[in-house]
Coordinates of C-alpha atoms in Angstrom, one line a residue:
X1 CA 101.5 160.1 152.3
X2 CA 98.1 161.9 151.9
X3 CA 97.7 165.3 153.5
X4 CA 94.1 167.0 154.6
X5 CA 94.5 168.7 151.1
X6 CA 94.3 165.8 149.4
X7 CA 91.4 164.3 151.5
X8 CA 89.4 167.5 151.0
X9 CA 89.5 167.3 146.7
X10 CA 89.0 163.5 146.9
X11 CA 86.0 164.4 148.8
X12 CA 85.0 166.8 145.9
X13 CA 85.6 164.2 143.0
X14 CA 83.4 161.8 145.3
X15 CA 81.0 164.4 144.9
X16 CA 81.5 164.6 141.2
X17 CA 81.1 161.1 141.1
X18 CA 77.9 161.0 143.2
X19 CA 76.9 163.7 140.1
X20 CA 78.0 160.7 137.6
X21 CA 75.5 158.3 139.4
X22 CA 72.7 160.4 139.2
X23 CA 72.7 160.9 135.7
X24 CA 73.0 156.9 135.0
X25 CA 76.5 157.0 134.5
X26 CA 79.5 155.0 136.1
X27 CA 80.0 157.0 139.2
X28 CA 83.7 158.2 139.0
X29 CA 84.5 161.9 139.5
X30 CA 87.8 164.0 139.0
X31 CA 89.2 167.5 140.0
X32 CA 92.1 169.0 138.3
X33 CA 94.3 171.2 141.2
X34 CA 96.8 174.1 140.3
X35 CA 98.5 175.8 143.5
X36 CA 95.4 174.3 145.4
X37 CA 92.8 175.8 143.4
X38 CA 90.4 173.9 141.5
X39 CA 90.8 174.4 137.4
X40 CA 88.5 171.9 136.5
X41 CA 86.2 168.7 137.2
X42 CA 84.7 166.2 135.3
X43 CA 82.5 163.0 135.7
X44 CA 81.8 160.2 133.5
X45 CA 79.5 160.9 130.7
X46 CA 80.3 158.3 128.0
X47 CA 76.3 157.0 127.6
X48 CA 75.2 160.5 127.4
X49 CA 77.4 162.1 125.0
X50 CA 77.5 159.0 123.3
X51 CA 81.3 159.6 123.4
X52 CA 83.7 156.7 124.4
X53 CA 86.1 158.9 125.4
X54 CA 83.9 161.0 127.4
X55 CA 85.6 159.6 130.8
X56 CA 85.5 161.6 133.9
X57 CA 89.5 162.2 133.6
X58 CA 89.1 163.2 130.1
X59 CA 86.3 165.4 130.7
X60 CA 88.5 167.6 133.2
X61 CA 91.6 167.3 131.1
X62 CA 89.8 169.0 128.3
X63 CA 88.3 171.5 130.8
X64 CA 91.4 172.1 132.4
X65 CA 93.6 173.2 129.2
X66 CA 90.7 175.2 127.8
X67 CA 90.6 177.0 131.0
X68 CA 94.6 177.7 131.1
X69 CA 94.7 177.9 127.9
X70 CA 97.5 175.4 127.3
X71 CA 97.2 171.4 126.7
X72 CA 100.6 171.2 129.0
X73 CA 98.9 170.9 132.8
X74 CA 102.7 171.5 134.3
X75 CA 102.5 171.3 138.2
X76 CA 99.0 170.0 138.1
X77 CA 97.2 167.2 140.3
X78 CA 94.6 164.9 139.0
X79 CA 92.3 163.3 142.0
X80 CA 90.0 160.6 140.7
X81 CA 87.9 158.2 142.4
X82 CA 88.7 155.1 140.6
X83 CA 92.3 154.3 139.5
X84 CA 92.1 155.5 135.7
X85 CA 92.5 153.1 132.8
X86 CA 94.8 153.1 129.8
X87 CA 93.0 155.1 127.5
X88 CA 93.3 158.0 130.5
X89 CA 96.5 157.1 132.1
X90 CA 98.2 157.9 128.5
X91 CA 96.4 161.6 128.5
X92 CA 97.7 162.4 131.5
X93 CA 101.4 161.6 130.5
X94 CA 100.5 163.5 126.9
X95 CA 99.4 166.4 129.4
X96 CA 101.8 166.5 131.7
X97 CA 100.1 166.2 134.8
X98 CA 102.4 166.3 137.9
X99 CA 100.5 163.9 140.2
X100 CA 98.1 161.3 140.1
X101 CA 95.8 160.7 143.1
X102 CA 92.6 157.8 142.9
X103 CA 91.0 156.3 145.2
X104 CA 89.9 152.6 144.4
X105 CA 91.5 150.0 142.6
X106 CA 90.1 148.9 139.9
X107 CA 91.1 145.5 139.2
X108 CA 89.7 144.8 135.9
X109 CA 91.1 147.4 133.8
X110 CA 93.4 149.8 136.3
X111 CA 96.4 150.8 134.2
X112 CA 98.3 152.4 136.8
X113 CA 98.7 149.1 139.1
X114 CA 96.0 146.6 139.2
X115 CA 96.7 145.4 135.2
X116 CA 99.4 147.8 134.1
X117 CA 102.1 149.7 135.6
X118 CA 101.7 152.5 132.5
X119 CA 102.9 155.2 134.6
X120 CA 106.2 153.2 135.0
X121 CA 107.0 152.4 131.6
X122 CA 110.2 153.4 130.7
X123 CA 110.1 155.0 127.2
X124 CA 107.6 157.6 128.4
X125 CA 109.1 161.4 128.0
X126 CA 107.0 162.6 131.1
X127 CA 106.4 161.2 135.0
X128 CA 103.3 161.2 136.4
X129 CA 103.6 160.6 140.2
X130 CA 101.0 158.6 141.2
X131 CA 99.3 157.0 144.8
X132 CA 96.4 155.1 145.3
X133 CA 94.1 154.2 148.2
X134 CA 93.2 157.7 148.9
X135 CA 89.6 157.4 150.9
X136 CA 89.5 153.4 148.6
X137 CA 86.8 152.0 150.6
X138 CA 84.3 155.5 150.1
X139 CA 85.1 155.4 146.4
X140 CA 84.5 151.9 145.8
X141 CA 81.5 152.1 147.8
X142 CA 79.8 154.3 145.4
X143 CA 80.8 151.9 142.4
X144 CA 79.9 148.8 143.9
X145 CA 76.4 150.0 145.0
X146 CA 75.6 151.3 141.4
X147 CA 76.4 147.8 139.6
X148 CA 74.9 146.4 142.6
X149 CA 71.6 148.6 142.0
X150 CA 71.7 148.2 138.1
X151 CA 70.9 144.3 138.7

């Protein structure tokens, strides 16, 4: 299911994330992979830019077509810490991103399968792949000690 590969960017949107934290942001992190080369990264910044939208998956998506110079991401992957919600989970279809990767769940407002299977929905013109649980209990660990440290 998940290769060494995959552990090895998780581990580098964990540190992303661990970037996120530092800065007083919700600690989720994201790398954007092209024939195993990194084309972007993002982190949460939403308080600091004063940008809703300013999600960590967002963040890199932007990043990511600037630096290819296309808003299509064909035969991209997406590795993100916590299981993106709708907002993101529709600009990854828009951008055609090949394949999904998250660690945790996120149970409140998950869109991919904790509340919504958006990925799945059957009018969509694109398919993102998508599996979760990739290193769950590291990435949720970082999230719940945050809120747990905000208190």
């Amino acid at each position: 299911m998940f290769t060494s590969r995959d552990e090895y960017w998780m581990k580098q949107a964990l540190a992303l994330a661990e970037r996120a934290k530092q800065a007083n942001e919700v600690p989720v992190g994201v790398v954007i992979v092209l024939n195993d080369d990194l084309i972007a990264e993002g982190f949460n910044c939403p308080i600091s830019t004063r940008d809703p939208t300013a999600h960590a998956e967002i963040v890199a998506l932007r990043k990511a077509a600037e630096k290819i110079g296309n808003y299509r991401l064909l035969n991209t992957t997406l590795y993100v810490t916590l299981e993106p919600c709708i907002m993101c989970a529709g600009a990854m279809v828009h951008a055609r991103i090949k394949r999904l990767v998250y660690g945790a769940a996120d149970p409140k407002a998950g869109a991919i399968v904790s509340m919504s299977g958006m990925l799945d929905l059957s009018y969509l013109n694109h398919r993102v792949e998508h599996t979760g649980g990739l290193m769950a209990a590291e990435c949720g660990e970082i999230l719940s000690n945050f809120f747990r440290e905000r208190r």
